[in-house]
Amino acid sequence: MNVAPLPPTAPPAIEVEKLRGGYDGDVILDNVSFRVAAGEIFFVIGGSGCGKSTLLRHLVGLNHPLAGTVKFFGRPFSDATLADRHALLKTFGMLFQGGALWSSLTLRQNIALPLEHYTPLTRREIDDIVRLKLAQVGLAGFEDYYPAEISGGMRKRAGLARALALDPEIVFFDEPSAGLDPVTSRKLDELILHIRDTFGTTIVVVSHELASIFDIADRVIMLDRAEKGIIATGRPRELAAHSPDPRVKEFLRRGSKQSAEP
């Protein structure tokens, strides 16, 4: 049964029930159910083609489920009215793989975009928030740089600053470590931890990077292409050490078995 149990101490920030997802009638995920606790760092893991990105697209509303429901803090999302969906969209942020910054805009202008579109703030208030968000991700003083003038890791952090612009309750990350060297990737993981610990933000990360999975994930669900759903859920080190499913152990122990030690 494709169900990831909710930790008993927290209400769900995200609740997915019997989700069927896919494209043009092609079912990629079927009967997927799980919950994410408020303030949890929750990873969606699995091999290529297992449906990680498909699940993420359905969670953030880029695709509508073929069946099933998605709720945020108990509020329906997948079946909500357009107005209610737009209201919910303001409560979470998204960091795309490449940062998805507008190359023709400075970092200041990129981060200001959601504030200009979704708030009645004055230009001065927006500029103050932009400086604050850049400082939170370690980019104070880079307001007037263009994306091409900074490194890949800095672009990821600038993208995160934009995702945090509206003080979201949930932030989604799509392969945040993709293209980064191990040191930069580790710094980004530390930043994710800092955001959760400082603001209580719920974090959902799609990733296959073992270092990040073992270092910062509170819980994971593992998807499988053949099963079209969840084959494991729990703490990654416990799954690596004790899962009865050889697919789970193979994925979590690849490269170095040292990472699987409790």
PDB file of C-alpha atoms in Angstrom:
ATOM      1  CA  MET A   1       0.000   0.000   0.000  1.00  0.00           C
ATOM      2  CA  ASN A   2       1.522   3.338  -1.075  1.00  0.00           C
ATOM      3  CA  VAL A   3       1.111   5.185   2.227  1.00  0.00           C
ATOM      4  CA  ALA A   4       3.735   7.085   4.202  1.00  0.00           C
ATOM      5  CA  PRO A   5       2.538   7.472   7.819  1.00  0.00           C
ATOM      6  CA  LEU A   6       2.487  10.877   9.488  1.00  0.00           C
ATOM      7  CA  PRO A   7       4.616  11.343  12.611  1.00  0.00           C
ATOM      8  CA  PRO A   8       2.163  11.399  15.525  1.00  0.00           C
ATOM      9  CA  THR A   9       3.359  14.686  17.034  1.00  0.00           C
ATOM     10  CA  ALA A  10       2.481  17.120  14.227  1.00  0.00           C
ATOM     11  CA  PRO A  11      -0.489  17.990  12.002  1.00  0.00           C
ATOM     12  CA  PRO A  12       0.092  17.611   8.257  1.00  0.00           C
ATOM     13  CA  ALA A  13       1.392  20.523   6.257  1.00  0.00           C
ATOM     14  CA  ILE A  14       0.783  18.455   3.119  1.00  0.00           C
ATOM     15  CA  GLU A  15      -1.670  15.606   2.709  1.00  0.00           C
ATOM     16  CA  VAL A  16      -1.815  13.548  -0.478  1.00  0.00           C
ATOM     17  CA  GLU A  17      -4.520  10.905  -0.822  1.00  0.00           C
ATOM     18  CA  LYS A  18      -4.709   8.263  -3.564  1.00  0.00           C
ATOM     19  CA  LEU A  19      -2.988  10.469  -6.120  1.00  0.00           C
ATOM     20  CA  ARG A  20      -2.867   9.283  -9.711  1.00  0.00           C
ATOM     21  CA  GLY A  21      -0.627  11.406 -11.886  1.00  0.00           C
ATOM     22  CA  GLY A  22       0.696  11.408 -15.413  1.00  0.00           C
ATOM     23  CA  TYR A  23       0.560  13.042 -18.812  1.00  0.00           C
ATOM     24  CA  ASP A  24      -1.830  12.597 -21.741  1.00  0.00           C
ATOM     25  CA  GLY A  25      -3.421   9.537 -20.179  1.00  0.00           C
ATOM     26  CA  ASP A  26      -0.065   7.881 -19.398  1.00  0.00           C
ATOM     27  CA  VAL A  27      -0.132   7.026 -15.681  1.00  0.00           C
ATOM     28  CA  ILE A  28       3.239   7.584 -13.984  1.00  0.00           C
ATOM     29  CA  LEU A  29       2.051   7.456 -10.366  1.00  0.00           C
ATOM     30  CA  ASP A  30      -0.952   5.575  -9.007  1.00  0.00           C
ATOM     31  CA  ASN A  31      -2.629   5.392  -5.601  1.00  0.00           C
ATOM     32  CA  VAL A  32       0.067   7.445  -3.880  1.00  0.00           C
ATOM     33  CA  SER A  33      -0.715   8.700  -0.370  1.00  0.00           C
ATOM     34  CA  PHE A  34       1.539  10.400   2.170  1.00  0.00           C
ATOM     35  CA  ARG A  35       1.668  13.239   4.681  1.00  0.00           C
ATOM     36  CA  VAL A  36       4.324  15.803   5.513  1.00  0.00           C
ATOM     37  CA  ALA A  37       4.464  17.272   8.998  1.00  0.00           C
ATOM     38  CA  ALA A  38       4.782  21.010   9.554  1.00  0.00           C
ATOM     39  CA  GLY A  39       8.436  21.959   9.915  1.00  0.00           C
ATOM     40  CA  GLU A  40       9.675  18.676   8.468  1.00  0.00           C
ATOM     41  CA  ILE A  41      12.450  18.277   5.897  1.00  0.00           C
ATOM     42  CA  PHE A  42      10.890  15.663   3.634  1.00  0.00           C
ATOM     43  CA  PHE A  43      12.682  14.072   0.661  1.00  0.00           C
ATOM     44  CA  VAL A  44      11.194  12.396  -2.397  1.00  0.00           C
ATOM     45  CA  ILE A  45      13.822   9.969  -3.691  1.00  0.00           C
ATOM     46  CA  GLY A  46      14.214   7.235  -6.290  1.00  0.00           C
ATOM     47  CA  GLY A  47      15.883   6.373  -9.550  1.00  0.00           C
ATOM     48  CA  SER A  48      15.473   8.084 -12.899  1.00  0.00           C
ATOM     49  CA  GLY A  49      11.982   7.878 -14.351  1.00  0.00           C
ATOM     50  CA  CYS A  50      10.319   6.874 -11.076  1.00  0.00           C
ATOM     51  CA  GLY A  51       8.014   9.901 -10.999  1.00  0.00           C
ATOM     52  CA  LYS A  52       9.784  12.297  -8.616  1.00  0.00           C
ATOM     53  CA  SER A  53       9.392  15.333 -10.882  1.00  0.00           C
ATOM     54  CA  THR A  54       5.887  14.246 -11.854  1.00  0.00           C
ATOM     55  CA  LEU A  55       4.885  14.185  -8.192  1.00  0.00           C
ATOM     56  CA  LEU A  56       6.417  17.601  -7.612  1.00  0.00           C
ATOM     57  CA  ARG A  57       4.547  19.092 -10.581  1.00  0.00           C
ATOM     58  CA  HIS A  58       1.269  17.786  -9.170  1.00  0.00           C
ATOM     59  CA  LEU A  59       2.038  19.106  -5.697  1.00  0.00           C
ATOM     60  CA  VAL A  60       2.713  22.660  -6.878  1.00  0.00           C
ATOM     61  CA  GLY A  61      -0.208  22.766  -9.306  1.00  0.00           C
ATOM     62  CA  LEU A  62       1.661  22.623 -12.616  1.00  0.00           C
ATOM     63  CA  ASN A  63      -0.325  19.477 -13.412  1.00  0.00           C
ATOM     64  CA  HIS A  64      -3.765  18.456 -12.207  1.00  0.00           C
ATOM     65  CA  PRO A  65      -4.091  14.945 -10.710  1.00  0.00           C
ATOM     66  CA  LEU A  66      -5.875  12.339 -12.806  1.00  0.00           C
ATOM     67  CA  ALA A  67      -7.414  11.212  -9.516  1.00  0.00           C
ATOM     68  CA  GLY A  68      -6.953  11.816  -5.803  1.00  0.00           C
ATOM     69  CA  THR A  69      -6.471  14.940  -3.714  1.00  0.00           C
ATOM     70  CA  VAL A  70      -3.758  17.270  -2.463  1.00  0.00           C
ATOM     71  CA  LYS A  71      -4.258  19.407   0.656  1.00  0.00           C
ATOM     72  CA  PHE A  72      -2.104  22.021   2.353  1.00  0.00           C
ATOM     73  CA  PHE A  73      -2.643  22.471   6.108  1.00  0.00           C
ATOM     74  CA  GLY A  74      -6.043  20.815   5.675  1.00  0.00           C
ATOM     75  CA  ARG A  75      -7.127  23.101   2.847  1.00  0.00           C
ATOM     76  CA  PRO A  76      -8.011  21.428  -0.485  1.00  0.00           C
ATOM     77  CA  PHE A  77      -5.707  22.404  -3.339  1.00  0.00           C
ATOM     78  CA  SER A  78      -6.238  20.068  -6.261  1.00  0.00           C
ATOM     79  CA  ASP A  79     -10.032  20.489  -6.089  1.00  0.00           C
ATOM     80  CA  ALA A  80     -10.079  24.145  -4.986  1.00  0.00           C
ATOM     81  CA  THR A  81     -11.554  27.053  -6.882  1.00  0.00           C
ATOM     82  CA  LEU A  82      -9.159  29.147  -8.952  1.00  0.00           C
ATOM     83  CA  ALA A  83      -9.223  31.927  -6.349  1.00  0.00           C
ATOM     84  CA  ASP A  84      -8.474  29.511  -3.512  1.00  0.00           C
ATOM     85  CA  ARG A  85      -5.667  27.885  -5.494  1.00  0.00           C
ATOM     86  CA  HIS A  86      -4.057  31.268  -6.108  1.00  0.00           C
ATOM     87  CA  ALA A  87      -4.318  32.067  -2.397  1.00  0.00           C
ATOM     88  CA  LEU A  88      -2.632  28.782  -1.492  1.00  0.00           C
ATOM     89  CA  LEU A  89       0.084  29.280  -4.093  1.00  0.00           C
ATOM     90  CA  LYS A  90       1.220  32.364  -2.190  1.00  0.00           C
ATOM     91  CA  THR A  91       1.927  30.209   0.868  1.00  0.00           C
ATOM     92  CA  PHE A  92       4.728  28.215  -0.732  1.00  0.00           C
ATOM     93  CA  GLY A  93       7.891  28.863  -2.687  1.00  0.00           C
ATOM     94  CA  MET A  94       9.758  26.870  -5.303  1.00  0.00           C
ATOM     95  CA  LEU A  95      13.442  26.519  -6.118  1.00  0.00           C
ATOM     96  CA  PHE A  96      13.902  25.068  -9.596  1.00  0.00           C
ATOM     97  CA  GLN A  97      16.961  23.068 -10.654  1.00  0.00           C
ATOM     98  CA  GLY A  98      18.787  25.906 -12.374  1.00  0.00           C
ATOM     99  CA  GLY A  99      17.455  28.657 -10.139  1.00  0.00           C
ATOM    100  CA  ALA A 100      15.184  29.845 -13.006  1.00  0.00           C
ATOM    101  CA  LEU A 101      16.289  33.448 -12.670  1.00  0.00           C
ATOM    102  CA  TRP A 102      15.509  35.938 -15.423  1.00  0.00           C
ATOM    103  CA  SER A 103      18.879  36.532 -17.082  1.00  0.00           C
ATOM    104  CA  SER A 104      17.973  40.066 -18.175  1.00  0.00           C
ATOM    105  CA  LEU A 105      17.122  41.144 -14.608  1.00  0.00           C
ATOM    106  CA  THR A 106      19.401  41.848 -11.668  1.00  0.00           C
ATOM    107  CA  LEU A 107      19.093  39.795  -8.500  1.00  0.00           C
ATOM    108  CA  ARG A 108      17.206  42.710  -6.956  1.00  0.00           C
ATOM    109  CA  GLN A 109      14.703  42.731  -9.810  1.00  0.00           C
ATOM    110  CA  ASN A 110      14.323  38.933  -9.815  1.00  0.00           C
ATOM    111  CA  ILE A 111      13.518  38.753  -6.122  1.00  0.00           C
ATOM    112  CA  ALA A 112      11.224  41.762  -6.296  1.00  0.00           C
ATOM    113  CA  LEU A 113       8.962  40.106  -8.907  1.00  0.00           C
ATOM    114  CA  PRO A 114       6.689  38.101  -6.542  1.00  0.00           C
ATOM    115  CA  LEU A 115       6.490  41.066  -4.169  1.00  0.00           C
ATOM    116  CA  GLU A 116       5.428  43.357  -7.013  1.00  0.00           C
ATOM    117  CA  HIS A 117       2.799  40.940  -8.266  1.00  0.00           C
ATOM    118  CA  TYR A 118       1.303  39.695  -4.999  1.00  0.00           C
ATOM    119  CA  THR A 119       1.659  42.490  -2.438  1.00  0.00           C
ATOM    120  CA  PRO A 120       0.658  46.169  -2.158  1.00  0.00           C
ATOM    121  CA  LEU A 121       4.097  47.096  -0.781  1.00  0.00           C
ATOM    122  CA  THR A 122       5.842  50.308  -1.796  1.00  0.00           C
ATOM    123  CA  ARG A 123       9.064  50.287  -3.780  1.00  0.00           C
ATOM    124  CA  ARG A 124      11.045  51.185  -0.677  1.00  0.00           C
ATOM    125  CA  GLU A 125       9.464  48.342   1.310  1.00  0.00           C
ATOM    126  CA  ILE A 126      10.159  45.897  -1.521  1.00  0.00           C
ATOM    127  CA  ASP A 127      13.806  46.981  -1.698  1.00  0.00           C
ATOM    128  CA  ASP A 128      14.156  46.447   2.051  1.00  0.00           C
ATOM    129  CA  ILE A 129      12.757  42.913   1.774  1.00  0.00           C
ATOM    130  CA  VAL A 130      14.987  42.125  -1.212  1.00  0.00           C
ATOM    131  CA  ARG A 131      18.087  43.111   0.772  1.00  0.00           C
ATOM    132  CA  LEU A 132      16.892  41.052   3.739  1.00  0.00           C
ATOM    133  CA  LYS A 133      16.254  37.932   1.657  1.00  0.00           C
ATOM    134  CA  LEU A 134      19.610  38.161  -0.095  1.00  0.00           C
ATOM    135  CA  ALA A 135      21.307  38.571   3.273  1.00  0.00           C
ATOM    136  CA  GLN A 136      19.484  35.480   4.575  1.00  0.00           C
ATOM    137  CA  VAL A 137      21.070  33.370   1.826  1.00  0.00           C
ATOM    138  CA  GLY A 138      24.517  34.928   2.146  1.00  0.00           C
ATOM    139  CA  LEU A 139      24.305  37.293  -0.825  1.00  0.00           C
ATOM    140  CA  ALA A 140      24.248  40.688   0.857  1.00  0.00           C
ATOM    141  CA  GLY A 141      25.689  43.284  -1.480  1.00  0.00           C
ATOM    142  CA  PHE A 142      24.891  41.371  -4.674  1.00  0.00           C
ATOM    143  CA  GLU A 143      21.586  43.133  -5.359  1.00  0.00           C
ATOM    144  CA  ASP A 144      22.709  44.690  -8.642  1.00  0.00           C
ATOM    145  CA  TYR A 145      24.511  41.678 -10.094  1.00  0.00           C
ATOM    146  CA  TYR A 146      23.039  39.801 -13.045  1.00  0.00           C
ATOM    147  CA  PRO A 147      22.732  35.983 -12.899  1.00  0.00           C
ATOM    148  CA  ALA A 148      25.535  35.564 -15.468  1.00  0.00           C
ATOM    149  CA  GLU A 149      27.912  37.474 -13.188  1.00  0.00           C
ATOM    150  CA  ILE A 150      27.710  35.020 -10.277  1.00  0.00           C
ATOM    151  CA  SER A 151      28.535  31.327  -9.786  1.00  0.00           C
ATOM    152  CA  GLY A 152      26.097  28.434 -10.104  1.00  0.00           C
ATOM    153  CA  GLY A 153      25.891  28.006  -6.353  1.00  0.00           C
ATOM    154  CA  MET A 154      25.176  31.701  -5.911  1.00  0.00           C
ATOM    155  CA  ARG A 155      22.443  31.499  -8.543  1.00  0.00           C
ATOM    156  CA  LYS A 156      20.850  28.668  -6.554  1.00  0.00           C
ATOM    157  CA  ARG A 157      20.944  30.822  -3.418  1.00  0.00           C
ATOM    158  CA  ALA A 158      19.497  33.788  -5.306  1.00  0.00           C
ATOM    159  CA  GLY A 159      16.707  31.535  -6.556  1.00  0.00           C
ATOM    160  CA  LEU A 160      16.094  30.487  -2.959  1.00  0.00           C
ATOM    161  CA  ALA A 161      15.948  34.143  -1.896  1.00  0.00           C
ATOM    162  CA  ARG A 162      13.205  34.673  -4.471  1.00  0.00           C
ATOM    163  CA  ALA A 163      11.380  31.542  -3.265  1.00  0.00           C
ATOM    164  CA  LEU A 164      11.460  33.019   0.263  1.00  0.00           C
ATOM    165  CA  ALA A 165      10.292  36.483  -0.784  1.00  0.00           C
ATOM    166  CA  LEU A 166       6.698  36.007   0.371  1.00  0.00           C
ATOM    167  CA  ASP A 167       7.694  34.213   3.615  1.00  0.00           C
ATOM    168  CA  PRO A 168       6.197  30.881   2.486  1.00  0.00           C
ATOM    169  CA  GLU A 169       5.078  28.169   4.856  1.00  0.00           C
ATOM    170  CA  ILE A 170       6.357  25.464   2.483  1.00  0.00           C
ATOM    171  CA  VAL A 171       9.329  25.530   0.110  1.00  0.00           C
ATOM    172  CA  PHE A 172       9.772  22.938  -2.639  1.00  0.00           C
ATOM    173  CA  PHE A 173      13.230  22.109  -4.025  1.00  0.00           C
ATOM    174  CA  ASP A 174      13.773  20.348  -7.343  1.00  0.00           C
ATOM    175  CA  GLU A 175      17.202  18.653  -7.307  1.00  0.00           C
ATOM    176  CA  PRO A 176      18.856  21.590  -5.472  1.00  0.00           C
ATOM    177  CA  SER A 177      22.344  20.046  -5.617  1.00  0.00           C
ATOM    178  CA  ALA A 178      22.290  19.369  -9.364  1.00  0.00           C
ATOM    179  CA  GLY A 179      25.393  20.808 -11.004  1.00  0.00           C
ATOM    180  CA  LEU A 180      27.050  21.823  -7.739  1.00  0.00           C
ATOM    181  CA  ASP A 181      30.372  20.663  -6.352  1.00  0.00           C
ATOM    182  CA  PRO A 182      30.263  18.803  -2.990  1.00  0.00           C
ATOM    183  CA  VAL A 183      31.354  21.806  -0.918  1.00  0.00           C
ATOM    184  CA  THR A 184      28.762  24.139  -2.462  1.00  0.00           C
ATOM    185  CA  SER A 185      26.123  21.436  -2.179  1.00  0.00           C
ATOM    186  CA  ARG A 186      26.889  21.044   1.527  1.00  0.00           C
ATOM    187  CA  LYS A 187      26.582  24.785   2.071  1.00  0.00           C
ATOM    188  CA  LEU A 188      23.178  24.728   0.393  1.00  0.00           C
ATOM    189  CA  ASP A 189      22.101  21.863   2.666  1.00  0.00           C
ATOM    190  CA  GLU A 190      23.198  23.900   5.679  1.00  0.00           C
ATOM    191  CA  LEU A 191      21.166  26.829   4.381  1.00  0.00           C
ATOM    192  CA  ILE A 192      18.080  24.609   4.034  1.00  0.00           C
ATOM    193  CA  LEU A 193      18.534  23.462   7.633  1.00  0.00           C
ATOM    194  CA  HIS A 194      18.930  27.069   8.775  1.00  0.00           C
ATOM    195  CA  ILE A 195      15.705  28.116   7.055  1.00  0.00           C
ATOM    196  CA  ARG A 196      13.755  25.280   8.649  1.00  0.00           C
ATOM    197  CA  ASP A 197      15.236  25.802  12.095  1.00  0.00           C
ATOM    198  CA  THR A 198      14.887  29.601  12.027  1.00  0.00           C
ATOM    199  CA  PHE A 199      11.471  30.020  10.443  1.00  0.00           C
ATOM    200  CA  GLY A 200       9.799  26.639  10.960  1.00  0.00           C
ATOM    201  CA  THR A 201       9.398  26.298   7.204  1.00  0.00           C
ATOM    202  CA  THR A 202       8.258  22.947   5.840  1.00  0.00           C
ATOM    203  CA  ILE A 203      10.752  21.703   3.259  1.00  0.00           C
ATOM    204  CA  VAL A 204      10.064  19.221   0.448  1.00  0.00           C
ATOM    205  CA  VAL A 205      13.090  18.157  -1.608  1.00  0.00           C
ATOM    206  CA  VAL A 206      13.197  16.042  -4.764  1.00  0.00           C
ATOM    207  CA  SER A 207      16.690  14.574  -4.907  1.00  0.00           C
ATOM    208  CA  HIS A 208      18.840  11.514  -5.582  1.00  0.00           C
ATOM    209  CA  GLU A 209      21.950  12.929  -3.846  1.00  0.00           C
ATOM    210  CA  LEU A 210      22.896  10.586  -1.015  1.00  0.00           C
ATOM    211  CA  ALA A 211      24.911  13.168   0.926  1.00  0.00           C
ATOM    212  CA  SER A 212      21.919  15.485   1.191  1.00  0.00           C
ATOM    213  CA  ILE A 213      19.491  12.639   1.873  1.00  0.00           C
ATOM    214  CA  PHE A 214      21.507  11.341   4.825  1.00  0.00           C
ATOM    215  CA  ASP A 215      22.582  14.737   6.162  1.00  0.00           C
ATOM    216  CA  ILE A 216      19.344  16.727   6.300  1.00  0.00           C
ATOM    217  CA  ALA A 217      16.271  14.579   5.579  1.00  0.00           C
ATOM    218  CA  ASP A 218      13.935  13.904   8.497  1.00  0.00           C
ATOM    219  CA  ARG A 219      11.980  11.390   6.413  1.00  0.00           C
ATOM    220  CA  VAL A 220      11.885  10.153   2.847  1.00  0.00           C
ATOM    221  CA  ILE A 221       9.540   8.393   0.517  1.00  0.00           C
ATOM    222  CA  MET A 222      11.114   6.300  -2.215  1.00  0.00           C
ATOM    223  CA  LEU A 223       9.293   5.966  -5.520  1.00  0.00           C
ATOM    224  CA  ASP A 224       9.686   3.088  -7.939  1.00  0.00           C
ATOM    225  CA  ARG A 225       9.017   3.169 -11.657  1.00  0.00           C
ATOM    226  CA  ALA A 226       7.612  -0.350 -11.922  1.00  0.00           C
ATOM    227  CA  GLU A 227       5.369   0.047  -8.874  1.00  0.00           C
ATOM    228  CA  LYS A 228       4.226   3.542  -9.928  1.00  0.00           C
ATOM    229  CA  GLY A 229       4.299   4.563  -6.302  1.00  0.00           C
ATOM    230  CA  ILE A 230       5.961   4.439  -2.910  1.00  0.00           C
ATOM    231  CA  ILE A 231       8.005   1.368  -2.001  1.00  0.00           C
ATOM    232  CA  ALA A 232       9.529   2.710   1.229  1.00  0.00           C
ATOM    233  CA  THR A 233       9.074   5.464   3.760  1.00  0.00           C
ATOM    234  CA  GLY A 234      10.982   6.427   6.876  1.00  0.00           C
ATOM    235  CA  ARG A 235      14.308   7.787   8.086  1.00  0.00           C
ATOM    236  CA  PRO A 236      16.965   7.250   5.422  1.00  0.00           C
ATOM    237  CA  ARG A 237      19.603   5.648   7.667  1.00  0.00           C
ATOM    238  CA  GLU A 238      17.065   3.227   9.101  1.00  0.00           C
ATOM    239  CA  LEU A 239      15.883   2.313   5.616  1.00  0.00           C
ATOM    240  CA  ALA A 240      19.456   1.809   4.398  1.00  0.00           C
ATOM    241  CA  ALA A 241      20.200  -0.482   7.312  1.00  0.00           C
ATOM    242  CA  HIS A 242      16.944  -2.367   7.778  1.00  0.00           C
ATOM    243  CA  SER A 243      14.650  -2.140   4.740  1.00  0.00           C
ATOM    244  CA  PRO A 244      13.525  -5.597   3.593  1.00  0.00           C
ATOM    245  CA  ASP A 245      13.305  -4.334   0.005  1.00  0.00           C
ATOM    246  CA  PRO A 246      16.579  -4.869  -1.911  1.00  0.00           C
ATOM    247  CA  ARG A 247      15.726  -1.967  -4.243  1.00  0.00           C
ATOM    248  CA  VAL A 248      15.745   0.419  -1.310  1.00  0.00           C
ATOM    249  CA  LYS A 249      19.046  -0.864   0.073  1.00  0.00           C
ATOM    250  CA  GLU A 250      20.667  -0.786  -3.353  1.00  0.00           C
ATOM    251  CA  PHE A 251      19.643   2.844  -3.893  1.00  0.00           C
ATOM    252  CA  LEU A 252      20.686   4.075  -0.448  1.00  0.00           C
ATOM    253  CA  ARG A 253      23.907   2.072  -0.234  1.00  0.00           C
ATOM    254  CA  ARG A 254      25.248   2.816  -3.725  1.00  0.00           C
ATOM    255  CA  GLY A 255      28.775   4.196  -3.874  1.00  0.00           C
ATOM    256  CA  SER A 256      29.685   3.779  -0.231  1.00  0.00           C
ATOM    257  CA  LYS A 257      28.113   1.635   2.451  1.00  0.00           C
ATOM    258  CA  GLN A 258      29.586   3.922   5.072  1.00  0.00           C
ATOM    259  CA  SER A 259      26.710   6.353   4.547  1.00  0.00           C
ATOM    260  CA  ALA A 260      24.237   3.673   5.556  1.00  0.00           C
ATOM    261  CA  GLU A 261      25.670   3.189   9.053  1.00  0.00           C
ATOM    262  CA  PRO A 262      23.217   4.329  11.790  1.00  0.00           C
TER     263      PRO A 262
END
